[in-house]
PDB file of C-alpha atoms in Angstrom:
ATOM      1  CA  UNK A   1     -11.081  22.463  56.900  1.00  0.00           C
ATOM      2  CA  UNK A   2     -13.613  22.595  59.739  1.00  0.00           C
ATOM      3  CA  UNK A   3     -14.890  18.993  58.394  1.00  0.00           C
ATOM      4  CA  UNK A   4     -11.836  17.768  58.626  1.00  0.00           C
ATOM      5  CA  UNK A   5     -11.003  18.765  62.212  1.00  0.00           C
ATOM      6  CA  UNK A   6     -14.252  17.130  62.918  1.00  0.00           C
ATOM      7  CA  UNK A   7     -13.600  13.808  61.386  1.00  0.00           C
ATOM      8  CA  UNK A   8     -10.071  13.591  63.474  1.00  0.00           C
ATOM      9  CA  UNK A   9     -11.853  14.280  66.354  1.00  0.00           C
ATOM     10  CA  UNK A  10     -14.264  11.679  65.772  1.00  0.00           C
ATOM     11  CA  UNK A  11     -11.656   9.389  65.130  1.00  0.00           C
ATOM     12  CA  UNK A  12      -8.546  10.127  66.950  1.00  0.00           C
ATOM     13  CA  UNK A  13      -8.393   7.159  69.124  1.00  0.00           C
ATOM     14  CA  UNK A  14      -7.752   5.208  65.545  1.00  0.00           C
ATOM     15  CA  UNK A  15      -5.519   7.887  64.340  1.00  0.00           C
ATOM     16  CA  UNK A  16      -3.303   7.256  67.983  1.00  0.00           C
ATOM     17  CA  UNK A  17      -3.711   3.797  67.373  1.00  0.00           C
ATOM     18  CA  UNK A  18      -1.876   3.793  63.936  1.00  0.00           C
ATOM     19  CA  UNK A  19       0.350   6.176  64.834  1.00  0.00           C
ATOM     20  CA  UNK A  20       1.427   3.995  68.030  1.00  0.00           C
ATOM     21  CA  UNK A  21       1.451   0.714  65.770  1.00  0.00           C
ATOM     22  CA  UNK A  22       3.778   2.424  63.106  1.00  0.00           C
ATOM     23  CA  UNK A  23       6.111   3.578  65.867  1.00  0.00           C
ATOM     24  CA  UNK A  24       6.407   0.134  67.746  1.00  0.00           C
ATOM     25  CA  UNK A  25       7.068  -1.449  63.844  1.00  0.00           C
ATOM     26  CA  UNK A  26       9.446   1.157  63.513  1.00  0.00           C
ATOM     27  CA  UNK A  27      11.512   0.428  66.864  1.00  0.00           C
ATOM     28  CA  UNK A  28      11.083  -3.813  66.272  1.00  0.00           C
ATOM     29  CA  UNK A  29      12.261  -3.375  62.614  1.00  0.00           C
ATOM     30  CA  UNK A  30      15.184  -1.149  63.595  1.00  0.00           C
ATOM     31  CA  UNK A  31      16.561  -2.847  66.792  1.00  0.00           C
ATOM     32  CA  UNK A  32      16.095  -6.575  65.808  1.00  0.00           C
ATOM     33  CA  UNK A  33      18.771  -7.526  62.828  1.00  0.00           C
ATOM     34  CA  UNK A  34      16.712 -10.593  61.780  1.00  0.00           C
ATOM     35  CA  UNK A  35      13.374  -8.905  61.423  1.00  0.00           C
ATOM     36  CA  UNK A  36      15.446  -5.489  59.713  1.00  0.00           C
ATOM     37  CA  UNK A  37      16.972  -8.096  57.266  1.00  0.00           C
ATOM     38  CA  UNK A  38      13.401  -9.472  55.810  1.00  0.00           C
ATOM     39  CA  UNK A  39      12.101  -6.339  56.196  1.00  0.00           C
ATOM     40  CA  UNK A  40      14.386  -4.875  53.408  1.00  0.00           C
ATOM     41  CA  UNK A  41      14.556  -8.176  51.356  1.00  0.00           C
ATOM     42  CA  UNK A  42      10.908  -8.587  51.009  1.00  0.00           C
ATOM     43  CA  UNK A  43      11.001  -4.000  50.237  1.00  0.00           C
ATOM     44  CA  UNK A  44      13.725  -4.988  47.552  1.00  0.00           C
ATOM     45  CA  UNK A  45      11.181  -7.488  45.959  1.00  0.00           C
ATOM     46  CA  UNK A  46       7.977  -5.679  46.064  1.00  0.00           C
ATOM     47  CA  UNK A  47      10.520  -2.600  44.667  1.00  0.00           C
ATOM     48  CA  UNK A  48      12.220  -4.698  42.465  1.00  0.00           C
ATOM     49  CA  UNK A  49       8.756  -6.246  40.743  1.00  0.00           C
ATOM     50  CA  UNK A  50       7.651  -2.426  40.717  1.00  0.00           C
ATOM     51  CA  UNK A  51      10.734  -1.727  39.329  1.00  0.00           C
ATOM     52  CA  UNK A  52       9.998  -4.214  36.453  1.00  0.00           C
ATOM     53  CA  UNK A  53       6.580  -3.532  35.295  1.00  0.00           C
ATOM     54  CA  UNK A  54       7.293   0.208  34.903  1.00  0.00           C
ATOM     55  CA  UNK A  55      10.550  -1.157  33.063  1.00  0.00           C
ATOM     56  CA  UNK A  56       8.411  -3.089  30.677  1.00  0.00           C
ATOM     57  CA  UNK A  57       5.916  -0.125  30.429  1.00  0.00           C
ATOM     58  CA  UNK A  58       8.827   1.950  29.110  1.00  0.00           C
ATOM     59  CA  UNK A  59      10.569  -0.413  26.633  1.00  0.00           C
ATOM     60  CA  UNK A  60       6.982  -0.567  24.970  1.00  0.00           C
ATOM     61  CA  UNK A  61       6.967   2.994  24.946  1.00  0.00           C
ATOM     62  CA  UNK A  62      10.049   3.618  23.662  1.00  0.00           C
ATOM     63  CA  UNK A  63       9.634   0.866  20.325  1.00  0.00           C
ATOM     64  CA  UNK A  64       9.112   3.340  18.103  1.00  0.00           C
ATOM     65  CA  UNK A  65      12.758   4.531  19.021  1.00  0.00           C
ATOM     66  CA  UNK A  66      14.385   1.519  18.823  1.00  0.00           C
ATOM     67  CA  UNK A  67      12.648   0.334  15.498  1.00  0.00           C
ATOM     68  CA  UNK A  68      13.923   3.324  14.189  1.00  0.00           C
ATOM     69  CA  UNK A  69      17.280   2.754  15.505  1.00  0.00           C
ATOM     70  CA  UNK A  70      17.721  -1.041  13.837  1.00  0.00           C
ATOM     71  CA  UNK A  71      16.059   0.388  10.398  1.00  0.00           C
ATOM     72  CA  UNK A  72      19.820   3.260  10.273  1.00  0.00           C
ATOM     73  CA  UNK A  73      21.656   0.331  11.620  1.00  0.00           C
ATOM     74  CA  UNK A  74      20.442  -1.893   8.921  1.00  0.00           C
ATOM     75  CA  UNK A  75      20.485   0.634   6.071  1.00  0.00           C
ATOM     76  CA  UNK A  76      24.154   1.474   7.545  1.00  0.00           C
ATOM     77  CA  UNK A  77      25.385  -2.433   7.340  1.00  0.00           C
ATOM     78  CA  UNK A  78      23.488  -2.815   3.573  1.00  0.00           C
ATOM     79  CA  UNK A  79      26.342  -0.200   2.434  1.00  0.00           C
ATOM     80  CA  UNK A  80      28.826  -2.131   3.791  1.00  0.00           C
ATOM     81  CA  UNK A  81      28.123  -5.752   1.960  1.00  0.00           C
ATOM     82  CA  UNK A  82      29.803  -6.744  -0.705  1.00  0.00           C
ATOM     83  CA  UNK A  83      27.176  -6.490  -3.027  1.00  0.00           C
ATOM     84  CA  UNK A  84      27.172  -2.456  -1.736  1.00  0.00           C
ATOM     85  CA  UNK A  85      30.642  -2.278  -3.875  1.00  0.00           C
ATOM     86  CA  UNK A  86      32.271  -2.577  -7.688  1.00  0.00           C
ATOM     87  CA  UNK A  87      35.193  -3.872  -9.116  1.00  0.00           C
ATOM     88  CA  UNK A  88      37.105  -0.917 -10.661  1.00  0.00           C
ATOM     89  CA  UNK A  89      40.404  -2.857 -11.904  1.00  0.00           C
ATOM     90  CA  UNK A  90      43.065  -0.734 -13.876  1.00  0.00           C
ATOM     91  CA  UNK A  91      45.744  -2.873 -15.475  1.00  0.00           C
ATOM     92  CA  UNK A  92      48.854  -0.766 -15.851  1.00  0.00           C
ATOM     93  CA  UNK A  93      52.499  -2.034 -16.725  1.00  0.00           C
ATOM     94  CA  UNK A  94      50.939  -5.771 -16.180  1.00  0.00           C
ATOM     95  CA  UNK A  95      50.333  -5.036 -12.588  1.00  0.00           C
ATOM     96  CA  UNK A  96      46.691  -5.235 -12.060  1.00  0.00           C
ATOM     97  CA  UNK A  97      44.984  -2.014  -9.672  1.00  0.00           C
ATOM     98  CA  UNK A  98      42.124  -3.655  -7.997  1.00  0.00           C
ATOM     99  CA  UNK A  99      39.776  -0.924  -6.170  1.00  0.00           C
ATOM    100  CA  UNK A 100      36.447  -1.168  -4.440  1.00  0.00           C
ATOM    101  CA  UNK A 101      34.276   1.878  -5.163  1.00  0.00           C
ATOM    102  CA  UNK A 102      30.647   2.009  -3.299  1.00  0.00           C
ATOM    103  CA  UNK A 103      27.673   1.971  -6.044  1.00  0.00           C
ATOM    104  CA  UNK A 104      24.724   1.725  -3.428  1.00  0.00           C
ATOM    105  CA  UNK A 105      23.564   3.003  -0.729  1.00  0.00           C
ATOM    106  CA  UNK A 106      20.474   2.810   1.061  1.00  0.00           C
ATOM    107  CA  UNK A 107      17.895   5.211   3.044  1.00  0.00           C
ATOM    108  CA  UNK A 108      15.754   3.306   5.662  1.00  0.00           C
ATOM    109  CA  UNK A 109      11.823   4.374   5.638  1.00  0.00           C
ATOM    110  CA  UNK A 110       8.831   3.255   7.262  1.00  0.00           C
ATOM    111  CA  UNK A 111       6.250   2.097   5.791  1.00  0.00           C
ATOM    112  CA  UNK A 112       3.095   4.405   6.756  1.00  0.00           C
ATOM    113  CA  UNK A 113       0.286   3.200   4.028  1.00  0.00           C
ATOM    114  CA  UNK A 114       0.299  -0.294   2.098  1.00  0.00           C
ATOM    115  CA  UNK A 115      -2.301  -2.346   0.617  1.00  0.00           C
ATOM    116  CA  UNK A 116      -2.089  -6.226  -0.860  1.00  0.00           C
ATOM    117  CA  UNK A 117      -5.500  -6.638  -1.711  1.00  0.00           C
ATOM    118  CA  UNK A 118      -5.768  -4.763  -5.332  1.00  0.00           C
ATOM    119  CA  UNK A 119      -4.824  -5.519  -8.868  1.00  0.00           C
ATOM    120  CA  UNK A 120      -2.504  -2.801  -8.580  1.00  0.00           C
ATOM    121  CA  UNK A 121      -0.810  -2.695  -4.816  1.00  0.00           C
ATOM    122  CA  UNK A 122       1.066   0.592  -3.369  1.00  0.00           C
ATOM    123  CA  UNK A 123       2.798   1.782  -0.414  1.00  0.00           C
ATOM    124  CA  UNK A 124       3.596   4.718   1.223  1.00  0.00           C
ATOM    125  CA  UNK A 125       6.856   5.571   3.010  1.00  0.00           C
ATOM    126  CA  UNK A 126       7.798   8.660   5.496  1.00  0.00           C
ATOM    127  CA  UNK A 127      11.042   9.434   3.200  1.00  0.00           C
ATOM    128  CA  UNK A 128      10.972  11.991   0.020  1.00  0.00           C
ATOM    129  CA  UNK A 129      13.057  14.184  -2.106  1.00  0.00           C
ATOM    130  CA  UNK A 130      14.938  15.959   1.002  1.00  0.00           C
ATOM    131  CA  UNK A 131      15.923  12.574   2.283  1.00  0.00           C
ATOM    132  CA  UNK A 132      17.156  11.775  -1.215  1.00  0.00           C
ATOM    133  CA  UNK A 133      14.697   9.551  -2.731  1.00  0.00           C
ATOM    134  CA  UNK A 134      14.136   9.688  -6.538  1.00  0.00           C
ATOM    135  CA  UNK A 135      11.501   8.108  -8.684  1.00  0.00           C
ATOM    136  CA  UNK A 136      12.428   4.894 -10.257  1.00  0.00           C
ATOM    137  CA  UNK A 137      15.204   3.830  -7.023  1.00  0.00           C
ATOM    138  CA  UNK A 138      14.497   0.248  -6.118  1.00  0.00           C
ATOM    139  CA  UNK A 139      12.980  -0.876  -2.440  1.00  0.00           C
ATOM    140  CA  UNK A 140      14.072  -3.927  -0.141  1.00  0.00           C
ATOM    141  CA  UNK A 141      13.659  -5.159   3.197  1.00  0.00           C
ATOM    142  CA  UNK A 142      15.509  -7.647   5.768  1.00  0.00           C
ATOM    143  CA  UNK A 143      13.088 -10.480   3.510  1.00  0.00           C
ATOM    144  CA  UNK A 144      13.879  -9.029  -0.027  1.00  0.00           C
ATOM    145  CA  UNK A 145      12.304  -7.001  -2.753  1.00  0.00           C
ATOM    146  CA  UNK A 146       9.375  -4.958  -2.175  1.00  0.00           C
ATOM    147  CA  UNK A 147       9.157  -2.658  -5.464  1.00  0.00           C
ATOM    148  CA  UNK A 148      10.745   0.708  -6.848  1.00  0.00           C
ATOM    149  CA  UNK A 149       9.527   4.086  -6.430  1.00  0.00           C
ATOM    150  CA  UNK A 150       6.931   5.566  -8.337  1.00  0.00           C
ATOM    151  CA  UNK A 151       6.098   9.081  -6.967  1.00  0.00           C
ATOM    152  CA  UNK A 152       8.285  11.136  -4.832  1.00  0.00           C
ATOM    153  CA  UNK A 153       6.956  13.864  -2.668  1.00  0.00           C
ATOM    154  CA  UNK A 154       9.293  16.966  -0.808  1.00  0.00           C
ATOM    155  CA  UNK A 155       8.782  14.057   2.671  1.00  0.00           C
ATOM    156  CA  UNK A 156       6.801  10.939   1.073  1.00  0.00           C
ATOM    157  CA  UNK A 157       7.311   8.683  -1.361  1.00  0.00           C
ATOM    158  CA  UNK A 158       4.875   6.198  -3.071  1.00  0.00           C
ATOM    159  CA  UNK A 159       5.884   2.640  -4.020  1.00  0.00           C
ATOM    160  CA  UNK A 160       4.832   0.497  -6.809  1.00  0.00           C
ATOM    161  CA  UNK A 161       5.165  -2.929  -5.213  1.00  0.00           C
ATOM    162  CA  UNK A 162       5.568  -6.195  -6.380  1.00  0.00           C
ATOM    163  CA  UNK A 163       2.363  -6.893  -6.540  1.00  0.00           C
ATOM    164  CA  UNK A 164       1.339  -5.208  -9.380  1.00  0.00           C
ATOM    165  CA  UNK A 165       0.358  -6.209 -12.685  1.00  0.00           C
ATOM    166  CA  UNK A 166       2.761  -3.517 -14.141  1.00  0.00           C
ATOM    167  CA  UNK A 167       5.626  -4.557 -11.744  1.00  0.00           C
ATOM    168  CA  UNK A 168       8.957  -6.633 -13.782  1.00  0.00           C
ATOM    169  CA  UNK A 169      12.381  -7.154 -12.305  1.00  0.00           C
ATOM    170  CA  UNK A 170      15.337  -8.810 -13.899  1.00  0.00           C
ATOM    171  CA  UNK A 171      16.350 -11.964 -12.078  1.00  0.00           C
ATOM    172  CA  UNK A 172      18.506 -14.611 -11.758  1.00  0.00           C
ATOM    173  CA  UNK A 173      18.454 -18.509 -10.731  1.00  0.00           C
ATOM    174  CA  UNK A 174      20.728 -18.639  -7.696  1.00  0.00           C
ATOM    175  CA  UNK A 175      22.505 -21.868  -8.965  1.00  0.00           C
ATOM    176  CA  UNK A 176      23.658 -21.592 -12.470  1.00  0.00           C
ATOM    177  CA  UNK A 177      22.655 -17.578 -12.747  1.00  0.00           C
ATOM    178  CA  UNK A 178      20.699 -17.996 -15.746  1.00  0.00           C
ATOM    179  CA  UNK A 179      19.155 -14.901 -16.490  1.00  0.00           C
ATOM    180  CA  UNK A 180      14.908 -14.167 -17.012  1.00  0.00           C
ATOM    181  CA  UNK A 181      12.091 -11.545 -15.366  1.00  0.00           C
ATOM    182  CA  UNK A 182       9.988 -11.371 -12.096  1.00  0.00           C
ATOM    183  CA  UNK A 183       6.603 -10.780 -12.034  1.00  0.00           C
ATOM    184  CA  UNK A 184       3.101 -11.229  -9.975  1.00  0.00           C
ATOM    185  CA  UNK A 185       1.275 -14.465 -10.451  1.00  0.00           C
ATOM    186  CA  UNK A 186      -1.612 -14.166 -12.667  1.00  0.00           C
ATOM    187  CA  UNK A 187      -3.986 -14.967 -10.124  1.00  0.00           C
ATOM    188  CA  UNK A 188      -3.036 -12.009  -7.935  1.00  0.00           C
ATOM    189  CA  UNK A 189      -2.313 -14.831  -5.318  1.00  0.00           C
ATOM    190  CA  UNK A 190      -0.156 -11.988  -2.469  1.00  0.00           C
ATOM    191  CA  UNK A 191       2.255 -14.744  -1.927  1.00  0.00           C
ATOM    192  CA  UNK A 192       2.901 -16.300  -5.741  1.00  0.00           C
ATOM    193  CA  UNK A 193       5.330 -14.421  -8.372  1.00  0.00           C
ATOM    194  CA  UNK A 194       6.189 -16.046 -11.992  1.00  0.00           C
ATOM    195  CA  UNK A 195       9.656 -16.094 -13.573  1.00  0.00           C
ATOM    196  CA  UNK A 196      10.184 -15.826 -16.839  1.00  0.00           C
ATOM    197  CA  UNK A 197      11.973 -16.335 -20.243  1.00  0.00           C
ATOM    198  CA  UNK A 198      14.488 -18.476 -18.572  1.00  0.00           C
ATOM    199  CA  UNK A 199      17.194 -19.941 -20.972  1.00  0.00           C
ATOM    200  CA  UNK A 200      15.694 -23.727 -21.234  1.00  0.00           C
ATOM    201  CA  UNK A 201      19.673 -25.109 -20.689  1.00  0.00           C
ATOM    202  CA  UNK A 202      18.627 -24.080 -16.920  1.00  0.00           C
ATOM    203  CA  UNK A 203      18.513 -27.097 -14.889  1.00  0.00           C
ATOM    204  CA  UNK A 204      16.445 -25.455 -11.843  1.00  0.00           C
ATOM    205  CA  UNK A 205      14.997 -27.498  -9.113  1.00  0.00           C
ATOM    206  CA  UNK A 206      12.136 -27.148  -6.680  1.00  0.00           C
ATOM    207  CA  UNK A 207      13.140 -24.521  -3.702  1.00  0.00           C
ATOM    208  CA  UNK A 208      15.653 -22.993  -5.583  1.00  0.00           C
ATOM    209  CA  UNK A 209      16.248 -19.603  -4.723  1.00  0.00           C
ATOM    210  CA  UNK A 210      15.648 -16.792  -6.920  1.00  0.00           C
ATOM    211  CA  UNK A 211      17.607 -13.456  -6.721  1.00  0.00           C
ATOM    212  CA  UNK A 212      17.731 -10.099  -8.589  1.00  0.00           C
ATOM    213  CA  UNK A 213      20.205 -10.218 -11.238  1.00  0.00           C
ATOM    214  CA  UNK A 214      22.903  -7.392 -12.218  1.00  0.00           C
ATOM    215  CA  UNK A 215      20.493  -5.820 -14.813  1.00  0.00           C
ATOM    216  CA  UNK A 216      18.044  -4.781 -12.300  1.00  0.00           C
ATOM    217  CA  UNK A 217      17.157  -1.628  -9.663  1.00  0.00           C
ATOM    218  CA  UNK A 218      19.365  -3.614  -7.273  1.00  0.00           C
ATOM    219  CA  UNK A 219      22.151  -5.083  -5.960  1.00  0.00           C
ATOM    220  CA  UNK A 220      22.905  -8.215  -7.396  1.00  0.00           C
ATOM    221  CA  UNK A 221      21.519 -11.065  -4.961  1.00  0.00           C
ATOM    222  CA  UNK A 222      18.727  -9.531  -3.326  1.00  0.00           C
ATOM    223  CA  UNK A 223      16.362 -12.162  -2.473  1.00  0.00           C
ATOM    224  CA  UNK A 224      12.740 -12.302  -4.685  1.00  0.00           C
ATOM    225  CA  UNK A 225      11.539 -16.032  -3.930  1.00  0.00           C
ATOM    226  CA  UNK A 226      11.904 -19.663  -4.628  1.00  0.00           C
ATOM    227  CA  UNK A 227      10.838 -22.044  -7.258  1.00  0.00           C
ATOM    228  CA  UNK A 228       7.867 -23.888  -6.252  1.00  0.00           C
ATOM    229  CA  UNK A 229       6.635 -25.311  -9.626  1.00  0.00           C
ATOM    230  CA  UNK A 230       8.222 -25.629 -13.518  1.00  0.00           C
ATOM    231  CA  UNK A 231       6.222 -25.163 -16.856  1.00  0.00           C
ATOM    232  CA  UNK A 232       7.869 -24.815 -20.225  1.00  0.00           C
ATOM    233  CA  UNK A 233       7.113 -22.299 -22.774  1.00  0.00           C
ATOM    234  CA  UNK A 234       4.977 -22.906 -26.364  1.00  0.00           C
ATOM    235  CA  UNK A 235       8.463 -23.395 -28.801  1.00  0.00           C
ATOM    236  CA  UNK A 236      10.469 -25.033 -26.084  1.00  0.00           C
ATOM    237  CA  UNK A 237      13.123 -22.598 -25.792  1.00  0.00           C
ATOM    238  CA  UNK A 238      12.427 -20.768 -22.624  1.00  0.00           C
ATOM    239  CA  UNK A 239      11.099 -21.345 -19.026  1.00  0.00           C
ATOM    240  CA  UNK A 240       8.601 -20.172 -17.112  1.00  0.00           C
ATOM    241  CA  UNK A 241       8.300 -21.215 -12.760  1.00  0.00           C
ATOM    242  CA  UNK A 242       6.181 -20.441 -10.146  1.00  0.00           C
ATOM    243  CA  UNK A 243       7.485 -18.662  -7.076  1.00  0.00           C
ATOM    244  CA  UNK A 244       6.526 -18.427  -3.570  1.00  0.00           C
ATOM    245  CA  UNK A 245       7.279 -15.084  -2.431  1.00  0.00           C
ATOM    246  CA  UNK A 246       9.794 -14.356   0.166  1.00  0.00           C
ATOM    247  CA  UNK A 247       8.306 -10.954   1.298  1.00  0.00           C
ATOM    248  CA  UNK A 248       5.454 -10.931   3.084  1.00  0.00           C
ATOM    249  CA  UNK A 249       3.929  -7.743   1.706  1.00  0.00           C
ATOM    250  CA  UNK A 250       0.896  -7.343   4.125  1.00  0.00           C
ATOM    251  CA  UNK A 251       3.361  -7.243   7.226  1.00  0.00           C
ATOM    252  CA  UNK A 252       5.606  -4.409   5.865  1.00  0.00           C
ATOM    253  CA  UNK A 253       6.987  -1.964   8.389  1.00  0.00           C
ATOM    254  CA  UNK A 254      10.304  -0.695   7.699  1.00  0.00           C
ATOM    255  CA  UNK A 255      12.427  -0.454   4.227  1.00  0.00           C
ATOM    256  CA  UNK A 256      15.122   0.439   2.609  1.00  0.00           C
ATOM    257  CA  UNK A 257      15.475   2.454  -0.669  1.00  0.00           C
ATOM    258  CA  UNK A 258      18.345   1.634  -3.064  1.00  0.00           C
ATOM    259  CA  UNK A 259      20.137   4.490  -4.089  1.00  0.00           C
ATOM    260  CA  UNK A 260      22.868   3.347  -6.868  1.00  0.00           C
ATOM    261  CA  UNK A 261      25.155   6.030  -7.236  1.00  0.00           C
ATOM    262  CA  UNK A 262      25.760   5.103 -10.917  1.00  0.00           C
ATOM    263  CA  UNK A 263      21.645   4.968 -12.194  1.00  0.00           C
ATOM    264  CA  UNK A 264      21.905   8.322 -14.112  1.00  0.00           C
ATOM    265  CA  UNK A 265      24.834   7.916 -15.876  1.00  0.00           C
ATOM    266  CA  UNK A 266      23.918   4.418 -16.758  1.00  0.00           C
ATOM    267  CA  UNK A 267      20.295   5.994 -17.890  1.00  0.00           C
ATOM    268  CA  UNK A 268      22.057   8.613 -19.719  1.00  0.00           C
ATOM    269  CA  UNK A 269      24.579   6.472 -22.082  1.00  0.00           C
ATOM    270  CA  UNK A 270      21.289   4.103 -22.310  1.00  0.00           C
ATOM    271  CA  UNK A 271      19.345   6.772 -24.021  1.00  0.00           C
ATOM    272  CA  UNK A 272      22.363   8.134 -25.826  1.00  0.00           C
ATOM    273  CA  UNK A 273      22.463   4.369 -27.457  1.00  0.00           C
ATOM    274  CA  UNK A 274      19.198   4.652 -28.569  1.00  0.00           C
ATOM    275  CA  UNK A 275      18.928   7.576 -29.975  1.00  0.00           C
ATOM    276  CA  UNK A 276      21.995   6.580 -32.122  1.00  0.00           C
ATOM    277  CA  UNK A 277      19.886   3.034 -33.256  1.00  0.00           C
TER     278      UNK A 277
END
């Protein structure tokens, strides 16, 4: 304290000084309209640019937040398409009962491990068991398919992508919806995927799109890729193209799992057919 008293001291004829300067810019600010008037515009645009940066500082802060915001929202809209839905049509007295019942639904996730580089390619997503993931439910994002679910924990879940040598998925050629299998490219190439055991009365053409058909984990129409090149099978009687992926599986942040509210039922008469072979 006693320093301090010393260092006014020492100074005080600056300290009047500044005060005295303040006060006249007060009075000339106050009393003179024109010099008031840029006074406060030129405060409202250092304020305002202020104002802006601390802005920007909080919508990056806040990202998280809103990314997990647009994931519900998307996952909310994905049970609302068309594809979300079934035909359940009741013909009674010739009058023909059309109803639309919801088969899927979908839980959003973030992807919180992943890896593209292996023979055999995983990922990890923040959802589980109390969230209502099961193993075997399939996996999409805003691009397509990304995989189905292999392990389920009581909060994470692991994902056997598409990128891996044990990974098949029925699918369809968007055009003429003839009917074969998706599965990684031989060469392990992140961005290549085959299709195969196409009926060879297909006529598909380069950049054709190829979707997931109504035999697989999904929705009917889910994206997978497009044709990039054709080859025909030893025997002639099936086809087999090359695919560029249209999931880019090393820039995977958010998904959504594929809950079809029919899967058990369907597994259940499945293995009731079987065991009656």
């Amino acid at each position: 304290m006693r320093n301090l008293l010393i260092f006014i001291t020492k100074y005080n004829a600056f300290f009047l000084f500044l005060i005295f300067e303040i006060i006249s810019l007060v009075i000339y600010i106050k009393y003179n309209s024109f010099q008031k008037a840029t006074f406060i515009n030129s405060t409202s645009q250092v304020t305002g640019a202020l104002y802006t940066q601390v802005n920007g500082v909080q919508d990056y802060l806040s990202l998280k937040e809103v990314n997990d915001s647009l994931a519900r929202e998307n996952a909310r809209l994905r049970t609302q398409l068309k594809t979300a839905f079934y035909t359940d049509t009741v013909a009674k007295h010739k009058v023909d009962d059309t109803v639309f019942k919801q088969q899927y639904t979908y839980i959003e996730a973030k992807v919180i491990n992943n890896s593209t580089n292996r023979s055999n390619n995983y990922l990890t997503i923040n959802r589980g068991s109390r969230q209502g993931v099961a193993k075997g439910m399939g996996v999409i994002c805003s691009s397509g398919l990304v995989g189905k679910v292999v392990f389920v924990g009581e909060h994470l879940s692991v994902v056997q992508s598409m990128l891996h040598k044990d990974s098949r998925f029925s699918a369809m050629l968007a055009k003429d919806k003839e009917i074969g299998y998706v599965e990684w490219s031989d060469d392990m190439d992140p961005h290549k995927g085959i299709l195969k055991d196409v009926s060879n009365n297909a006529q598909p053409k380069i950049g054709e799109a190829v979707l997931t058909s109504q035999y697989s984990l999904f929705p009917a129409g889910i994206m997978i890729g497009k044709v990039t090149n054709l080859h025909s099978r030893a025997g002639g009687y099936t086809l087999n193209m090359e695919l560029a992926l249209s999931v880019d599986y090393s820039r995977l942040h958010y998904v959504n799992v594929v809950v079809n509210k029919y899967a058990e039922e369907q597994a259940g008469l499945e293995a009731q057919e079987k065991k009656d072979e």
